[in-house]
Structure formats: structure tokens, C-alpha cells
PDB file of C-alpha atoms and ligand atoms in Angstrom:
ATOM      1  CA  UNK P   5      54.648-105.511 218.920  1.00  0.00           C
ATOM      2  CA  UNK P   6      54.704-107.073 215.426  1.00  0.00           C
ATOM      3  CA  UNK P   7      57.838-107.205 213.255  1.00  0.00           C
ATOM      4  CA  UNK P   8      57.775-103.915 211.367  1.00  0.00           C
ATOM      5  CA  UNK P   9      60.185-102.774 208.681  1.00  0.00           C
ATOM      6  CA  UNK P  10      60.616 -99.104 207.899  1.00  0.00           C
ATOM      7  CA  UNK P  11      59.800 -98.891 204.185  1.00  0.00           C
ATOM      8  CA  UNK P  12      61.486 -95.539 203.695  1.00  0.00           C
ATOM      9  CA  UNK P  13      64.700 -96.895 205.171  1.00  0.00           C
ATOM     10  CA  UNK P  14      64.651-100.204 203.276  1.00  0.00           C
ATOM     11  CA  UNK P  15      64.220 -98.304 199.999  1.00  0.00           C
ATOM     12  CA  UNK P  16      67.747 -97.032 200.526  1.00  0.00           C
ATOM     13  CA  UNK P  17      69.621 -99.799 202.305  1.00  0.00           C
ATOM     14  CA  UNK P  18      69.461-103.302 203.787  1.00  0.00           C
ATOM     15  CA  UNK P  19      67.625-103.199 207.086  1.00  0.00           C
ATOM     16  CA  UNK P  20      68.599-105.617 209.832  1.00  0.00           C
ATOM     17  CA  UNK P  21      65.866-106.638 212.249  1.00  0.00           C
ATOM     18  CA  UNK P  22      66.560-108.595 215.397  1.00  0.00           C
ATOM     19  CA  UNK P  23      64.492-109.331 218.450  1.00  0.00           C
ATOM     20  CA  UNK P  24      61.835-111.469 220.038  1.00  0.00           C
ATOM     21  CA  UNK P  25      58.234-111.690 218.951  1.00  0.00           C
ATOM     22  CA  UNK P  26      55.889-112.358 221.887  1.00  0.00           C
ATOM     23  CA  UNK P  27      53.663-115.439 221.742  1.00  0.00           C
ATOM     24  CA  UNK P  28      50.605-113.182 221.561  1.00  0.00           C
ATOM     25  CA  UNK P  29      51.798-111.924 218.161  1.00  0.00           C
ATOM     26  CA  UNK P  30      52.269-115.269 216.429  1.00  0.00           C
ATOM     27  CA  UNK P  31      50.884-118.199 218.392  1.00  0.00           C
ATOM     28  CA  UNK P  32      47.906-116.948 220.349  1.00  0.00           C
ATOM     29  CA  UNK P  33      45.281-117.975 217.811  1.00  0.00           C
ATOM     30  CA  UNK P  34      46.866-121.347 217.069  1.00  0.00           C
ATOM     31  CA  UNK P  35      44.492-124.001 218.409  1.00  0.00           C
ATOM     32  CA  UNK P  36      45.822-127.484 218.933  1.00  0.00           C
ATOM     33  CA  UNK P  37      45.397-130.048 221.686  1.00  0.00           C
ATOM     34  CA  UNK P  38      48.946-131.372 221.568  1.00  0.00           C
ATOM     35  CA  UNK P  39      51.019-128.313 220.545  1.00  0.00           C
ATOM     36  CA  UNK P  40      51.233-125.177 222.673  1.00  0.00           C
ATOM     37  CA  UNK P  41      53.034-121.940 221.872  1.00  0.00           C
ATOM     38  CA  UNK P  42      54.542-120.632 225.091  1.00  0.00           C
ATOM     39  CA  UNK P  43      57.924-119.168 224.077  1.00  0.00           C
ATOM     40  CA  UNK P  44      58.727-115.991 222.114  1.00  0.00           C
ATOM     41  CA  UNK P  45      59.963-116.282 218.535  1.00  0.00           C
ATOM     42  CA  UNK P  46      63.567-115.093 218.159  1.00  0.00           C
ATOM     43  CA  UNK P  47      64.342-113.545 214.799  1.00  0.00           C
ATOM     44  CA  UNK P  48      67.402-112.161 213.056  1.00  0.00           C
ATOM     45  CA  UNK P  49      66.562-110.908 209.578  1.00  0.00           C
ATOM     46  CA  UNK P  50      67.924-108.851 206.722  1.00  0.00           C
ATOM     47  CA  UNK P  51      65.362-107.050 204.597  1.00  0.00           C
ATOM     48  CA  UNK P  52      66.346-106.049 201.061  1.00  0.00           C
ATOM     49  CA  UNK P  53      64.488-104.103 198.446  1.00  0.00           C
ATOM     50  CA  UNK P  54      63.596-106.157 195.357  1.00  0.00           C
ATOM     51  CA  UNK P  55      61.866-105.092 192.121  1.00  0.00           C
ATOM     52  CA  UNK P  56      58.645-106.837 193.213  1.00  0.00           C
ATOM     53  CA  UNK P  57      58.745-106.482 196.973  1.00  0.00           C
ATOM     54  CA  UNK P  58      61.042-107.101 199.914  1.00  0.00           C
ATOM     55  CA  UNK P  59      63.312-110.080 200.384  1.00  0.00           C
ATOM     56  CA  UNK P  60      63.249-111.113 204.030  1.00  0.00           C
ATOM     57  CA  UNK P  61      65.975-113.600 204.948  1.00  0.00           C
ATOM     58  CA  UNK P  62      67.608-114.818 208.121  1.00  0.00           C
ATOM     59  CA  UNK P  63      66.950-117.144 211.020  1.00  0.00           C
ATOM     60  CA  UNK P  64      63.963-117.904 213.230  1.00  0.00           C
ATOM     61  CA  UNK P  65      63.889-119.976 216.373  1.00  0.00           C
ATOM     62  CA  UNK P  66      61.475-120.904 219.106  1.00  0.00           C
ATOM     63  CA  UNK P  67      60.271-124.013 220.864  1.00  0.00           C
ATOM     64  CA  UNK P  68      56.806-125.334 221.478  1.00  0.00           C
ATOM     65  CA  UNK P  69      55.374-127.485 224.226  1.00  0.00           C
ATOM     66  CA  UNK P  70      54.099-130.795 222.857  1.00  0.00           C
ATOM     67  CA  UNK P  71      52.444-133.896 224.123  1.00  0.00           C
ATOM     68  CA  UNK P  72      53.813-137.142 222.706  1.00  0.00           C
ATOM     69  CA  UNK P  73      51.265-138.647 220.312  1.00  0.00           C
ATOM     70  CA  UNK P  74      52.018-142.131 221.690  1.00  0.00           C
ATOM     71  CA  UNK P  75      52.715-141.867 225.421  1.00  0.00           C
ATOM     72  CA  UNK P  76      51.126-138.450 226.119  1.00  0.00           C
ATOM     73  CA  UNK P  77      54.229-137.263 228.017  1.00  0.00           C
ATOM     74  CA  UNK P  78      54.917-133.521 227.671  1.00  0.00           C
ATOM     75  CA  UNK P  79      58.185-132.542 225.957  1.00  0.00           C
ATOM     76  CA  UNK P  80      59.768-129.522 224.212  1.00  0.00           C
ATOM     77  CA  UNK P  81      60.023-129.416 220.431  1.00  0.00           C
ATOM     78  CA  UNK P  82      62.589-126.893 219.116  1.00  0.00           C
ATOM     79  CA  UNK P  83      61.897-125.104 215.842  1.00  0.00           C
ATOM     80  CA  UNK P  84      65.064-123.716 214.236  1.00  0.00           C
ATOM     81  CA  UNK P  85      64.861-122.180 210.775  1.00  0.00           C
ATOM     82  CA  UNK P  86      68.434-121.244 209.887  1.00  0.00           C
ATOM     83  CA  UNK P  87      67.707-120.264 206.303  1.00  0.00           C
ATOM     84  CA  UNK P  88      64.353-118.589 206.405  1.00  0.00           C
ATOM     85  CA  UNK P  89      63.599-116.570 203.269  1.00  0.00           C
ATOM     86  CA  UNK P  90      60.367-115.039 202.042  1.00  0.00           C
ATOM     87  CA  UNK P  91      59.263-112.401 199.621  1.00  0.00           C
ATOM     88  CA  UNK P  92      57.079-109.702 201.128  1.00  0.00           C
ATOM     89  CA  UNK P  93      54.927-108.283 198.370  1.00  0.00           C
ATOM     90  CA  UNK P  94      53.930-104.667 198.603  1.00  0.00           C
ATOM     91  CA  UNK P  95      51.111-104.740 196.065  1.00  0.00           C
ATOM     92  CA  UNK P  96      48.349-107.177 195.106  1.00  0.00           C
ATOM     93  CA  UNK P  97      46.343-109.742 197.019  1.00  0.00           C
ATOM     94  CA  UNK P  98      49.340-111.200 198.853  1.00  0.00           C
ATOM     95  CA  UNK P  99      50.661-107.822 199.910  1.00  0.00           C
ATOM     96  CA  UNK P 100      51.762-107.295 203.494  1.00  0.00           C
ATOM     97  CA  UNK P 101      49.883-104.828 205.687  1.00  0.00           C
ATOM     98  CA  UNK P 102      51.338-101.344 205.520  1.00  0.00           C
ATOM     99  CA  UNK P 103      50.735 -98.836 208.280  1.00  0.00           C
ATOM    100  CA  UNK P 104      52.154 -95.413 207.562  1.00  0.00           C
ATOM    101  CA  UNK P 105      55.749 -96.024 206.521  1.00  0.00           C
ATOM    102  CA  UNK P 106      55.967 -99.458 208.175  1.00  0.00           C
ATOM    103  CA  UNK P 107      55.335-102.868 206.652  1.00  0.00           C
ATOM    104  CA  UNK P 108      54.212-105.723 208.898  1.00  0.00           C
ATOM    105  CA  UNK P 109      56.332-108.840 208.301  1.00  0.00           C
ATOM    106  CA  UNK P 110      54.759-110.887 211.115  1.00  0.00           C
ATOM    107  CA  UNK P 111      52.436-113.059 208.953  1.00  0.00           C
ATOM    108  CA  UNK P 112      55.417-114.237 206.851  1.00  0.00           C
ATOM    109  CA  UNK P 113      57.251-115.463 209.945  1.00  0.00           C
ATOM    110  CA  UNK P 114      54.123-117.027 211.406  1.00  0.00           C
ATOM    111  CA  UNK P 115      53.481-119.037 208.242  1.00  0.00           C
ATOM    112  CA  UNK P 116      56.915-120.685 208.214  1.00  0.00           C
ATOM    113  CA  UNK P 117      56.831-121.455 211.931  1.00  0.00           C
ATOM    114  CA  UNK P 118      53.514-123.243 211.480  1.00  0.00           C
ATOM    115  CA  UNK P 119      55.026-125.249 208.618  1.00  0.00           C
ATOM    116  CA  UNK P 120      57.854-126.316 210.951  1.00  0.00           C
ATOM    117  CA  UNK P 121      55.495-127.878 213.474  1.00  0.00           C
ATOM    118  CA  UNK P 122      55.551-131.669 213.851  1.00  0.00           C
ATOM    119  CA  UNK P 123      52.480-133.398 212.377  1.00  0.00           C
ATOM    120  CA  UNK P 124      52.836-136.347 214.747  1.00  0.00           C
ATOM    121  CA  UNK P 125      54.993-135.251 217.711  1.00  0.00           C
ATOM    122  CA  UNK P 126      56.880-138.019 219.512  1.00  0.00           C
ATOM    123  CA  UNK P 127      58.944-137.581 222.688  1.00  0.00           C
ATOM    124  CA  UNK P 128      61.588-139.745 220.995  1.00  0.00           C
ATOM    125  CA  UNK P 129      61.545-141.546 217.630  1.00  0.00           C
ATOM    126  CA  UNK P 130      61.271-145.012 219.176  1.00  0.00           C
ATOM    127  CA  UNK P 131      58.648-144.137 221.809  1.00  0.00           C
ATOM    128  CA  UNK P 132      56.678-147.314 222.523  1.00  0.00           C
ATOM    129  CA  UNK P 133      53.632-145.625 223.948  1.00  0.00           C
ATOM    130  CA  UNK P 134      52.077-146.435 227.280  1.00  0.00           C
ATOM    131  CA  UNK P 135      53.814-149.455 228.842  1.00  0.00           C
ATOM    132  CA  UNK P 136      51.851-149.250 232.108  1.00  0.00           C
ATOM    133  CA  UNK P 137      48.514-149.704 230.380  1.00  0.00           C
ATOM    134  CA  UNK P 138      49.729-152.629 228.268  1.00  0.00           C
ATOM    135  CA  UNK P 139      51.120-154.522 231.280  1.00  0.00           C
ATOM    136  CA  UNK P 140      47.954-153.908 233.275  1.00  0.00           C
ATOM    137  CA  UNK P 141      45.969-155.538 230.491  1.00  0.00           C
ATOM    138  CA  UNK P 142      48.328-158.569 230.399  1.00  0.00           C
ATOM    139  CA  UNK P 143      48.001-158.968 234.140  1.00  0.00           C
ATOM    140  CA  UNK P 144      44.223-159.083 233.941  1.00  0.00           C
ATOM    141  CA  UNK P 145      44.338-161.807 231.287  1.00  0.00           C
ATOM    142  CA  UNK P 146      46.579-163.977 233.414  1.00  0.00           C
ATOM    143  CA  UNK P 147      44.339-163.734 236.435  1.00  0.00           C
ATOM    144  CA  UNK P 148      41.931-166.648 236.377  1.00  0.00           C
ATOM    145  CA  UNK P 149      39.176-166.856 238.973  1.00  0.00           C
ATOM    146  CA  UNK P 150      40.569-168.902 241.889  1.00  0.00           C
ATOM    147  CA  UNK P 151      37.164-170.093 243.063  1.00  0.00           C
ATOM    148  CA  UNK P 152      36.543-172.378 240.094  1.00  0.00           C
ATOM    149  CA  UNK P 153      33.761-170.226 238.672  1.00  0.00           C
ATOM    150  CA  UNK P 154      35.233-170.393 235.157  1.00  0.00           C
ATOM    151  CA  UNK P 155      32.874-171.740 232.486  1.00  0.00           C
ATOM    152  CA  UNK P 156      35.460-174.470 231.918  1.00  0.00           C
ATOM    153  CA  UNK P 157      35.100-175.838 235.410  1.00  0.00           C
ATOM    154  CA  UNK P 158      31.846-177.614 234.595  1.00  0.00           C
ATOM    155  CA  UNK P 159      33.439-179.170 231.523  1.00  0.00           C
ATOM    156  CA  UNK P 160      36.407-180.383 233.540  1.00  0.00           C
ATOM    157  CA  UNK P 161      34.074-181.985 236.030  1.00  0.00           C
ATOM    158  CA  UNK P 162      32.222-183.817 233.227  1.00  0.00           C
ATOM    159  CA  UNK P 163      35.478-185.358 232.070  1.00  0.00           C
ATOM    160  CA  UNK P 164      36.053-186.729 235.565  1.00  0.00           C
TER     161      UNK P 164
HETATM  162 ZN1  LIG B   6      56.355-140.761 223.988  1.00  0.00          ZN
END
């Protein structure tokens, strides 16, 4: 269920909304190879009537599953918005969807969560990438053919 605010109620007083938004409501259509939404979004919000809409303010938190951009290891990335604030317009092009006496605040929350996502997720700031691959490459370089089939062998023999 989306995050709905009762417009009749908020016209009279501050409305407090608290709960968990299922992944299906905010992250299901987010397509990314290295970031996966798999946890609900926890919200605690106060909604106040303003002259030009509704002020929605409070905290949002969730965490996403990421793959490190350097070493490809999976890790959790927490998203904590302690001071979320947005204006929900009730008229015009940017207006929120209104069904009956309820306004849908979900898109506002979704937008800020997407903005909080890491552009280049790293398992830790100093991740050095894939050490196994690098050492395998070094090993191959050090291995010289033991049977003397190197192109230099002929040259060495000339010098003799
Ligand atoms: Zn890493």
C-alpha cells in the first residue's frame, strides 16, 4: 500500500505517518545491475498544510544490496535520510495523485531515495579491486618456457 495522507484530516491538523513501504511500492521498477532494492522503506513523517500544498518532513531509511564497482563483492549500502522534507503540491503539473480524500505521497519519497543511491558503490573506500586476477597475471608473466622454446634462445645460441 502506498503512503497516503488523509487530506480532510491534514486540513485541520498535523498528520503523523509512520510505517514501512514494501519494495514493490518504491523499488520494483528500478533497473540497475549493481543496485538491488530488497528491503522495505521505513518512514516517519509529519504532514502539514501549507498555502501551496503539503509540507512532508521526517526521516526515511532503508538499505540496498550493492555489488562493489571494483571487486564485485556484494555488500549492503544503508540509506538514511534524517531530514527529509518535500512539498507535495495539490494543483498543477507537479501535483500528487489524489484518490478520493487521500493524497499519494509515495513518489516524493521514491525520488529522494533514488537521489541517495551511490553512483559508484564501493564495498569500502580503499577497495583495491580484484587481487586474485592481478596476481594470476603476474604469475603468467614470470613463467618462462622451460624447454628453451623462447624466441631469445636462438639469439643466445648465436652469441655462443
Ligand atoms: Zn570492493
